[in-house]
Every structure is written in C-alpha cells, then in structure tokens.
Short mmCIF file of C-alpha atoms and ligand atoms in Angstrom, two decimals:
data_model
loop_
_atom_site.label_atom_id
_atom_site.label_comp_id
_atom_site.label_asym_id
_atom_site.label_seq_id
_atom_site.Cartn_x
_atom_site.Cartn_y
_atom_site.Cartn_z
CA MET A 1 53.22 44.94 -25.27
CA VAL A 2 52.56 48.91 -23.88
CA SER A 3 54.84 51.40 -21.62
CA GLY A 4 53.71 53.65 -20.06
CA GLY A 5 50.53 54.14 -18.13
CA CYS A 6 49.63 57.52 -17.96
CA VAL A 7 48.09 59.05 -20.73
CA GLY A 8 50.52 60.97 -22.96
CA ALA A 9 53.38 59.28 -21.53
CA GLU A 10 55.19 57.48 -24.98
CA VAL A 11 53.75 54.27 -26.03
CA GLU A 12 56.61 52.34 -27.06
CA VAL A 13 55.06 48.46 -28.73
CA ASP A 14 56.82 45.25 -28.39
CA PRO A 15 57.20 43.53 -31.85
CA GLU A 16 56.78 40.66 -30.56
CA ALA A 17 54.04 40.97 -28.47
CA ALA A 18 52.33 42.73 -31.18
CA ALA A 19 52.32 39.84 -33.28
CA ALA A 20 51.12 37.81 -29.92
CA ALA A 21 48.05 39.63 -29.70
CA ALA A 22 47.49 40.20 -34.20
CA ALA A 23 47.41 36.19 -33.36
CA ALA A 24 45.72 35.53 -31.40
CA GLU A 25 42.85 38.28 -32.39
CA ARG A 26 42.76 36.05 -35.73
CA ASP A 27 42.39 32.79 -33.75
CA GLU A 28 39.39 34.20 -31.83
CA ALA A 29 38.15 35.19 -35.14
CA VAL A 30 38.27 31.89 -36.74
CA ALA A 31 37.22 30.19 -33.53
CA PRO A 32 34.00 28.83 -32.99
CA ALA A 33 31.80 31.07 -30.76
CA PRO A 34 30.80 29.56 -27.17
CA ALA A 35 27.36 27.96 -28.20
CA ARG A 36 25.55 30.05 -25.18
CA GLU A 37 27.06 31.89 -22.92
CA LEU A 38 27.44 30.65 -19.03
CA VAL A 39 26.10 32.97 -16.80
CA VAL A 40 27.64 33.47 -13.01
CA GLY A 41 25.29 35.75 -10.46
CA TYR A 42 27.20 36.44 -7.78
CA ALA A 43 26.33 38.47 -4.76
CA LEU A 44 29.78 39.51 -2.76
CA THR A 45 30.68 42.14 -0.66
CA SER A 46 32.26 45.08 -2.52
CA LYS A 47 35.73 44.43 -0.64
CA LYS A 48 35.64 41.09 -2.18
CA ALA A 49 34.02 41.70 -5.50
CA LYS A 50 37.33 44.20 -5.70
CA SER A 51 39.71 40.65 -4.41
CA PHE A 52 38.43 38.42 -6.52
CA LEU A 53 36.49 39.42 -9.76
CA GLN A 54 39.47 41.14 -11.08
CA PRO A 55 40.53 42.12 -14.95
CA LYS A 56 42.43 39.25 -15.86
CA LEU A 57 39.54 37.30 -14.10
CA ARG A 58 36.90 38.29 -16.28
CA GLY A 59 39.21 38.92 -19.34
CA LEU A 60 39.97 35.65 -19.45
CA ALA A 61 36.21 34.29 -18.20
CA ARG A 62 34.81 36.64 -20.92
CA LYS A 63 37.11 34.99 -23.49
CA LYS A 64 35.64 31.32 -21.98
CA GLY A 65 32.05 32.56 -22.51
CA ILE A 66 32.08 32.93 -18.76
CA LEU A 67 29.77 36.01 -18.37
CA PHE A 68 29.92 37.41 -14.46
CA VAL A 69 26.32 39.79 -13.42
CA ALA A 70 25.88 41.09 -9.99
CA ILE A 71 23.15 40.20 -8.04
CA ASP A 72 20.91 42.46 -6.62
CA HIS A 73 20.81 40.87 -2.78
CA LYS A 74 17.29 42.46 -1.59
CA ARG A 75 15.84 41.49 -4.07
CA PRO A 76 14.80 37.77 -5.18
CA LEU A 77 16.11 36.27 -7.54
CA SER A 78 13.74 34.44 -9.93
CA ASP A 79 13.46 38.21 -10.98
CA GLN A 80 17.01 38.63 -11.88
CA GLY A 81 18.90 36.99 -14.54
CA PRO A 82 18.19 33.59 -15.52
CA PHE A 83 21.76 32.46 -13.99
CA ASP A 84 23.64 29.52 -14.93
CA ILE A 85 25.23 29.74 -11.47
CA VAL A 86 24.96 31.73 -8.08
CA LEU A 87 28.79 32.68 -6.88
CA HIS A 88 27.94 33.81 -2.88
CA LYS A 89 29.49 34.86 0.38
CA LEU A 90 26.74 37.02 1.75
CA THR A 91 26.12 36.31 5.57
CA GLY A 92 22.56 38.03 6.43
CA LYS A 93 19.43 36.17 7.79
CA GLY A 94 17.53 37.64 4.32
CA TRP A 95 19.61 37.02 1.59
CA GLN A 96 20.05 33.09 2.67
CA GLN A 97 17.13 32.83 3.16
CA LEU A 98 15.94 34.63 -0.45
CA LEU A 99 19.06 32.17 -2.02
CA GLU A 100 17.42 28.85 0.02
CA GLU A 101 13.91 30.04 -1.39
CA TYR A 102 15.67 30.02 -5.43
CA ARG A 103 17.04 26.81 -4.53
CA GLU A 104 13.59 25.14 -3.64
CA THR A 105 11.96 26.43 -7.13
CA HIS A 106 14.91 26.56 -9.79
CA PRO A 107 16.67 22.94 -9.03
CA GLU A 108 18.66 23.42 -12.66
CA VAL A 109 21.27 26.60 -11.35
CA THR A 110 24.22 25.37 -9.64
CA VAL A 111 24.51 27.30 -6.12
CA LEU A 112 27.47 28.00 -5.55
CA ASP A 113 27.55 26.49 -2.22
CA PRO A 114 24.65 25.59 -0.19
CA PRO A 115 23.97 27.92 2.51
CA GLY A 116 23.73 25.06 5.29
CA ALA A 117 27.16 23.27 4.57
CA ILE A 118 28.66 27.05 3.85
CA ALA A 119 27.39 27.16 7.87
CA HIS A 120 29.26 24.64 9.05
CA LEU A 121 32.45 26.34 8.12
CA LEU A 122 31.40 29.24 9.84
CA ASP A 123 31.19 27.66 13.79
CA ARG A 124 34.64 27.31 14.67
CA GLN A 125 32.45 24.24 17.41
CA SER A 126 31.94 21.99 13.45
CA MET A 127 33.85 23.57 11.25
CA LEU A 128 37.05 20.20 11.55
CA GLN A 129 34.18 17.48 12.64
CA GLU A 130 34.50 16.30 9.23
CA VAL A 131 38.51 16.24 9.27
CA SER A 132 38.18 14.70 13.05
CA GLU A 133 36.33 11.42 11.46
CA LEU A 134 38.04 11.44 8.64
CA ASP A 135 40.16 10.60 9.91
CA LEU A 136 42.92 9.46 7.55
CA THR A 137 45.38 7.67 7.66
CA ASP A 138 47.62 5.81 4.12
CA ARG A 139 50.43 5.26 3.27
CA TYR A 140 51.59 9.24 2.84
CA GLY A 141 50.77 10.02 6.04
CA LYS A 142 47.60 11.57 8.79
CA VAL A 143 45.58 14.16 8.77
CA ARG A 144 44.46 15.24 12.24
CA VAL A 145 42.81 18.25 14.36
CA PRO A 146 44.96 19.35 17.18
CA LYS A 147 42.98 18.68 20.54
CA GLN A 148 40.06 20.81 21.40
CA LEU A 149 37.74 21.77 23.50
CA PHE A 150 34.22 24.57 22.88
CA VAL A 151 34.37 26.93 26.20
CA ASN A 152 30.68 29.11 26.52
CA THR A 153 31.02 29.51 29.89
CA ASP A 154 32.70 32.10 32.99
CA ALA A 155 36.05 32.21 31.98
CA LEU A 156 36.85 31.53 35.11
CA SER A 157 36.10 28.14 35.30
CA ILE A 158 38.77 27.49 31.94
CA PRO A 159 41.38 26.27 33.52
CA ALA A 160 39.48 23.27 35.07
CA ALA A 161 37.63 22.72 31.81
CA VAL A 162 41.72 22.25 29.83
CA THR A 163 42.29 20.28 32.47
CA THR A 164 39.03 17.72 32.40
CA ALA A 165 39.76 17.86 29.01
CA GLY A 166 43.04 16.80 29.14
CA LEU A 167 44.33 19.58 26.56
CA SER A 168 47.87 20.86 26.75
CA LEU A 169 49.32 24.24 27.50
CA PRO A 170 49.60 26.74 25.26
CA LEU A 171 46.55 26.71 23.75
CA VAL A 172 45.00 29.11 20.85
CA ALA A 173 41.99 30.57 21.58
CA LYS A 174 40.03 31.02 19.10
CA PRO A 175 36.41 33.11 18.49
CA LEU A 176 33.87 30.33 18.12
CA VAL A 177 31.97 32.82 15.03
CA ALA A 178 35.15 31.63 12.40
CA LYS A 179 34.60 35.33 10.71
CA SER A 180 36.21 36.91 13.73
CA HIS A 181 40.02 36.24 13.31
CA GLU A 182 40.62 37.94 16.57
CA LEU A 183 43.21 35.19 17.97
CA SER A 184 45.54 34.64 21.26
CA LEU A 185 48.03 32.12 22.43
CA ALA A 186 47.64 31.40 27.11
CA TYR A 187 50.72 30.13 27.78
CA ASP A 188 49.62 29.08 31.10
CA PRO A 189 46.18 28.72 33.15
CA THR A 190 45.71 32.45 34.52
CA SER A 191 45.72 33.62 31.66
CA LEU A 192 42.94 31.00 29.98
CA THR A 193 40.41 33.02 33.22
CA LYS A 194 41.31 36.74 30.88
CA LEU A 195 40.09 34.78 27.86
CA GLU A 196 36.24 35.88 26.28
CA PRO A 197 33.84 32.85 25.76
CA PRO A 198 32.39 31.62 23.09
CA LEU A 199 35.60 30.23 21.80
CA VAL A 200 37.57 27.61 20.27
CA LEU A 201 40.50 26.15 22.43
CA GLN A 202 42.80 24.60 20.30
CA GLU A 203 45.99 22.59 21.61
CA PHE A 204 48.68 24.93 19.28
CA VAL A 205 51.30 22.26 17.84
CA ASN A 206 54.59 23.28 17.01
CA HIS A 207 55.27 23.68 13.04
CA GLY A 208 58.38 25.12 13.02
CA GLY A 209 56.12 28.42 11.67
CA VAL A 210 55.43 27.52 8.22
CA MET A 211 52.16 25.86 6.92
CA PHE A 212 50.13 24.97 3.95
CA LYS A 213 46.97 26.55 2.51
CA VAL A 214 44.73 23.83 0.44
CA TYR A 215 42.12 25.22 -2.22
CA ILE A 216 40.06 23.62 -3.09
CA VAL A 217 37.92 24.53 -6.24
CA GLY A 218 36.10 21.57 -7.21
CA ASP A 219 38.73 18.72 -8.54
CA ALA A 220 41.22 20.93 -8.71
CA ILE A 221 43.91 21.89 -5.65
CA ARG A 222 46.51 24.21 -5.01
CA VAL A 223 49.19 24.57 -2.07
CA VAL A 224 50.50 27.53 -1.39
CA ARG A 225 52.95 27.90 2.20
CA ARG A 226 53.13 30.81 4.28
CA PHE A 227 54.58 31.88 7.63
CA SER A 228 53.03 30.56 10.47
CA LEU A 229 53.96 31.34 14.34
CA PRO A 230 57.04 29.74 15.76
CA ASN A 231 57.70 26.62 17.30
CA VAL A 232 56.78 27.23 21.14
CA ASP A 233 59.48 25.11 23.43
CA GLU A 234 59.98 25.00 27.21
CA GLY A 235 61.87 27.82 28.01
CA ASP A 236 58.68 30.31 26.01
CA LEU A 237 56.78 28.35 28.57
CA SER A 238 57.91 29.07 31.67
CA ASN A 239 59.51 32.81 31.17
CA ASN A 240 55.91 33.66 29.19
CA ALA A 241 52.76 34.47 31.01
CA GLY A 242 49.49 36.65 30.30
CA VAL A 243 47.03 36.18 26.73
CA PHE A 244 49.24 37.01 23.41
CA ARG A 245 46.98 38.42 21.08
CA PHE A 246 47.79 37.88 16.92
CA PRO A 247 44.97 39.50 15.08
CA ARG A 248 45.30 38.63 11.41
CA VAL A 249 47.84 36.38 11.02
CA SER A 250 46.70 34.88 8.04
CA CYS A 251 46.96 38.04 5.86
CA ALA A 252 49.84 39.49 7.65
CA ALA A 253 52.28 36.42 6.40
CA ALA A 254 53.99 36.73 3.84
CA SER A 255 54.13 33.52 0.92
CA ALA A 256 57.08 31.47 1.80
CA ASP A 257 57.52 29.80 -1.57
CA ASP A 258 60.28 31.75 -2.09
CA ALA A 259 61.89 31.41 0.70
CA ASP A 260 65.77 29.97 2.24
CA LEU A 261 64.23 26.55 4.19
CA ASP A 262 64.38 24.30 6.14
CA PRO A 263 63.10 21.05 3.21
CA CYS A 264 61.52 18.94 6.35
CA VAL A 265 59.63 21.78 6.95
CA ALA A 266 59.11 23.67 3.57
CA GLU A 267 58.25 20.50 1.57
CA LEU A 268 54.84 20.11 0.85
CA PRO A 269 51.73 17.57 1.93
CA PRO A 270 52.44 14.58 -0.61
CA ARG A 271 50.01 15.61 -3.82
CA PRO A 272 47.67 11.76 -2.93
CA LEU A 273 47.46 12.86 0.91
CA LEU A 274 46.21 16.00 -0.56
CA GLU A 275 43.95 14.89 -3.29
CA ILE A 276 42.54 12.01 -0.81
CA LEU A 277 41.17 14.52 1.95
CA ALA A 278 40.32 17.23 -0.66
CA ARG A 279 37.83 14.26 -2.13
CA GLU A 280 36.64 13.29 1.53
CA LEU A 281 35.50 16.74 2.32
CA ARG A 282 34.18 17.73 -0.67
CA ARG A 283 31.82 14.82 0.00
CA ARG A 284 31.53 15.06 3.54
CA LEU A 285 30.84 18.67 3.73
CA GLY A 286 28.40 18.83 0.05
CA LEU A 287 31.44 21.96 -0.88
CA ARG A 288 33.10 22.78 -3.59
CA LEU A 289 35.56 25.65 -3.45
CA PHE A 290 37.32 26.85 0.20
CA ASN A 291 40.61 26.56 1.42
CA ILE A 292 42.11 24.18 4.33
CA ASP A 293 45.16 25.20 6.92
CA MET A 294 47.72 22.68 7.04
CA ILE A 295 50.31 22.38 9.31
CA ARG A 296 53.38 19.01 9.72
CA GLU A 297 53.89 18.19 13.19
CA HIS A 298 57.80 19.22 13.83
CA GLY A 299 60.17 16.64 13.57
CA THR A 300 57.54 14.42 11.47
CA ARG A 301 57.37 13.97 7.73
CA ASP A 302 54.23 12.84 7.78
CA ARG A 303 51.62 13.32 10.94
CA PHE A 304 49.42 16.94 9.57
CA TYR A 305 46.69 19.22 11.55
CA VAL A 306 44.33 20.98 9.79
CA ILE A 307 43.60 24.20 12.38
CA ASP A 308 41.25 26.17 10.00
CA MET A 309 39.42 25.61 7.29
CA ASN A 310 37.78 29.38 5.14
CA TYR A 311 34.83 29.35 3.11
CA PHE A 312 35.51 30.77 -0.26
CA PRO A 313 38.79 32.35 0.37
CA GLY A 314 41.12 34.49 -1.41
CA MET A 315 42.72 32.74 -3.69
N1 ATP B 401 46.78 24.66 16.63
C1 ATP B 401 47.58 25.55 16.29
N2 ATP B 401 48.97 25.72 16.29
C2 ATP B 401 49.80 26.26 15.74
N3 ATP B 401 49.43 27.10 15.10
C3 ATP B 401 47.95 27.68 14.89
C4 ATP B 401 46.55 26.38 15.40
N4 ATP B 401 46.20 27.95 15.40
C5 ATP B 401 46.27 28.65 14.70
N5 ATP B 401 48.04 28.51 14.31
C6 ATP B 401 48.19 29.46 13.35
O1 ATP B 401 47.42 30.72 14.11
C7 ATP B 401 46.96 31.26 12.46
C8 ATP B 401 45.65 32.00 12.61
O2 ATP B 401 44.38 30.54 13.49
P1 ATP B 401 43.28 30.15 12.18
O3 ATP B 401 44.06 29.32 10.70
O4 ATP B 401 42.91 28.97 12.40
O5 ATP B 401 42.63 32.01 12.41
P2 ATP B 401 42.11 32.74 10.92
O6 ATP B 401 41.58 33.44 11.82
O7 ATP B 401 40.78 31.46 10.66
O8 ATP B 401 42.60 32.10 9.12
P3 ATP B 401 41.68 32.66 8.16
O9 ATP B 401 42.40 33.90 7.79
O10 ATP B 401 42.80 31.90 7.61
O11 ATP B 401 41.00 32.57 8.07
C9 ATP B 401 47.71 30.47 11.42
O12 ATP B 401 47.70 30.59 10.26
C10 ATP B 401 48.87 29.71 12.25
O13 ATP B 401 50.10 30.60 12.22
O1 4MY B 402 37.16 38.60 1.90
P1 4MY B 402 36.24 37.58 2.19
O2 4MY B 402 35.75 37.81 3.79
O3 4MY B 402 36.47 36.32 1.68
O4 4MY B 402 38.19 37.25 3.11
C1 4MY B 402 38.73 35.94 3.38
C2 4MY B 402 40.17 36.35 3.02
O5 4MY B 402 40.00 36.68 1.38
P2 4MY B 402 40.98 38.16 0.33
O6 4MY B 402 42.11 38.47 0.07
O7 4MY B 402 39.93 37.75 -0.83
O8 4MY B 402 40.03 39.53 1.32
C3 4MY B 402 41.49 35.61 3.60
O9 4MY B 402 42.64 35.97 2.39
P3 4MY B 402 43.92 35.13 2.51
O10 4MY B 402 43.94 33.66 3.15
O11 4MY B 402 43.76 34.84 0.76
O12 4MY B 402 44.84 36.40 3.04
C4 4MY B 402 41.08 34.60 4.19
O13 4MY B 402 41.64 35.34 5.26
C5 4MY B 402 40.05 33.70 4.53
O14 4MY B 402 40.09 33.91 5.98
C6 4MY B 402 38.80 35.29 4.72
O15 4MY B 402 37.40 34.79 4.48
P4 4MY B 402 36.85 34.97 6.15
O16 4MY B 402 37.43 33.89 7.28
O17 4MY B 402 37.01 36.25 7.01
O18 4MY B 402 35.38 34.55 5.57
MG1 MG B 403 43.80 30.02 8.40
MG1 MG B 404 39.63 31.06 8.89
#
C-alpha cells in the first residue's frame, strides 16, 4: 500500500500489498481477455454520475471487461455507441422520447429500465400499488402498505376527506412527485388544512425508529438498517399541534448497522420474505434497479410495511 496522498510525500511500500499487486498483475497477464467489451452507456446527472460511477466501480468493471461511456442526452442514441446496456436516470420529456424511440429500433440493447415502468415509481399515488395488490402473507410475515389517501383538492377539505377515508392521525404528508422530499407530519385535523396538495397522506406507523432499505439489483438483494423517525405516542398526539416538516430525512439518517439497538427492532426482515417480495415486485413493475423502504410495526415480529420505493437509488 502507498501511504501519503500529497505530491512529494515520502512513499512507504507495504511489502505484502506489493506482492499481492504483483500477483494480480501476473494473473491478469495469463487470464484470458474478455471475449468482447460490454459497453454500458449512461445518462445521469453529473451529481449521480459522481456518486455512482466511483473510481473503484469503474476499476472493477474494467477488470471484468465492462466499459462505461457517457451518453449525450441531446443527440439520438443510434448515432452514439453501440451500447449493450443503457443505464439512465434523467427525467426530461425530450430524453424520454429519444429513449423510447431507441428501445423500439434497438431491441437487442438492454435499457435499464423502461421509462414507462420507472414513471410508476415517480408518482406516490401509483408507487405502492403493486405492493398493496400483492398483499404478501406467508409463514415469514406480512407485507402491507400503510393506509393512504391521495389529495388534490382545497386543503380546507382535507380533514373531512381523512375522516371519510378512515385514516388515523398522525399522518405523513408526502408530495405527489416522488423526486420531491419535502415531507411533513401532521398530528391534528387543523394542521391538515395547512398542507399543500397535491399530496399523498399516509398513516404514520410506529416502528421503533429503525427502517430497512432493501436494494434490488436484478436477482441480487442487499438490506441495510437506517435510523428513522421515532415512535409517536398518545402524549405526543395531544401535546403537538401544527405541521412538522422533515425534509430529506433519509439523507440525514445515519446507518444503524453498528448501533446498540433493541434486537426486536433491529432484526432484519426474514430473507425468504424479501426474496418473494423482490421477485414479485421485479416482475410486476418490470424494473431491475430499485429500492424498497420497509419498516416493522413496533411490537410485532413479522408485520412489515413498505413506505417508499425509489428507482436507481444511491447504493
Ligand atoms: N408511513 C410512515 N410511517 C412511519 N414513518 C414514515 C412513514 N413514511 C415515511 N416515514 C419516515 O419518513 C422518512 C421519509 O419518507 P419517504 O421514504 O417516503 O421519503 P422520501 O423523501 O421519498 O425518501 P427517499 O430519500 O428514501 O426517497 C422515512 O424514511 C421514514 O423515516
Ligand atoms: O442522486 P439521485 O437523484 O439518484 O438521488 C437518490 C439518492 O442517491 P444518491 O446518494 O446517489 O444521490 C438516494 O440517497 P440515499 O438513500 O442513498 O441517501 C435516495 O435519497 C434517493 O431517493 C434519491 O433519488 P430520488 O428519489 O431523488 O430520485
Ligand atoms: Mg425513502
Ligand atoms: Mg423516495
């Protein structure tokens, strides 16, 4: 290993690492070169390209014969490439149309994922529909969606609409557009009239302040714990009035993987349950690259709720 990051710093060589590097070089020399490079065209914002295409990933990919090539999203894709895979997370209408045309004329290219399927996750009204229809119950647990209501009327009519729909306070108010992360918590009927539709109101489910982020990449599943909002009790309900805004909570939340947590709260959802859920959602949504935010209802072992899904999230 080489220590000292700045130019002119003294370089110290770790003999073990140097030997390993030399061995790897030898292996590379004798290993057969990949038959052909796999070209992955990517259309991402510069922020996303930076967070996703880190040097380590590029290096690993190169070793496996995978090359990442930036796509110019303003030019027809047929004039670029050729690509084996197109990886994208841009939302403009012009881009969507270019991509659809390309999909029709290039069925041999894997587009990750079809724009129509992604659109389903970009709207919080349709986002959780498949989880709700799946209504998964097996011997490992149940997976539900919190009761929710889409609101696109005058804010003054929200309390009545909430009563009619049978939703209980507190409610999490989420902007309809999933790219917006300006969420809030409303404890009382009056604060509901201060919200700004269009939005989705979701019953707040107590879950002990820990959530599970389940990442799905094709057949692979990875789960991590993150801190989340704490439980709300009866006292909080009677003592709090107003709208509590909590923008970008998931970005602020630290990983809860190494924390000293109550095991009943921290236990990861059972793997077989996640496998069925991921397989079914992949099939029903037609997506291969997304994540599911899950919580366990506090005081239960096996009742889970899906509260959010994101296309091509930060991994
Ligand atoms: N129904 C709910 N019950 C309890 N807590 C919730 C509920 N919905 C959201 N939360 C809490 O609020 C956080 C943000 O909600 P959500 O994940 O829907 O927002 P988001 O802005 O789409 O997040 P992301 O950055 O993951 O896209 C969750 O991570 C969780 O801590
Ligand atoms: O950059 P992007 O637009 O993809 O931002 C995504 C972000 O990933 P990044 O870390 O790669 O930026 C993710 O963050 P972490 O959960 O990993 O903290 C997550 O918040 C997604 O919900 C965001 O996607 P969006 O909901 O806005 O589409
Ligand atoms: Mg989320
Ligand atoms: Mg989200």
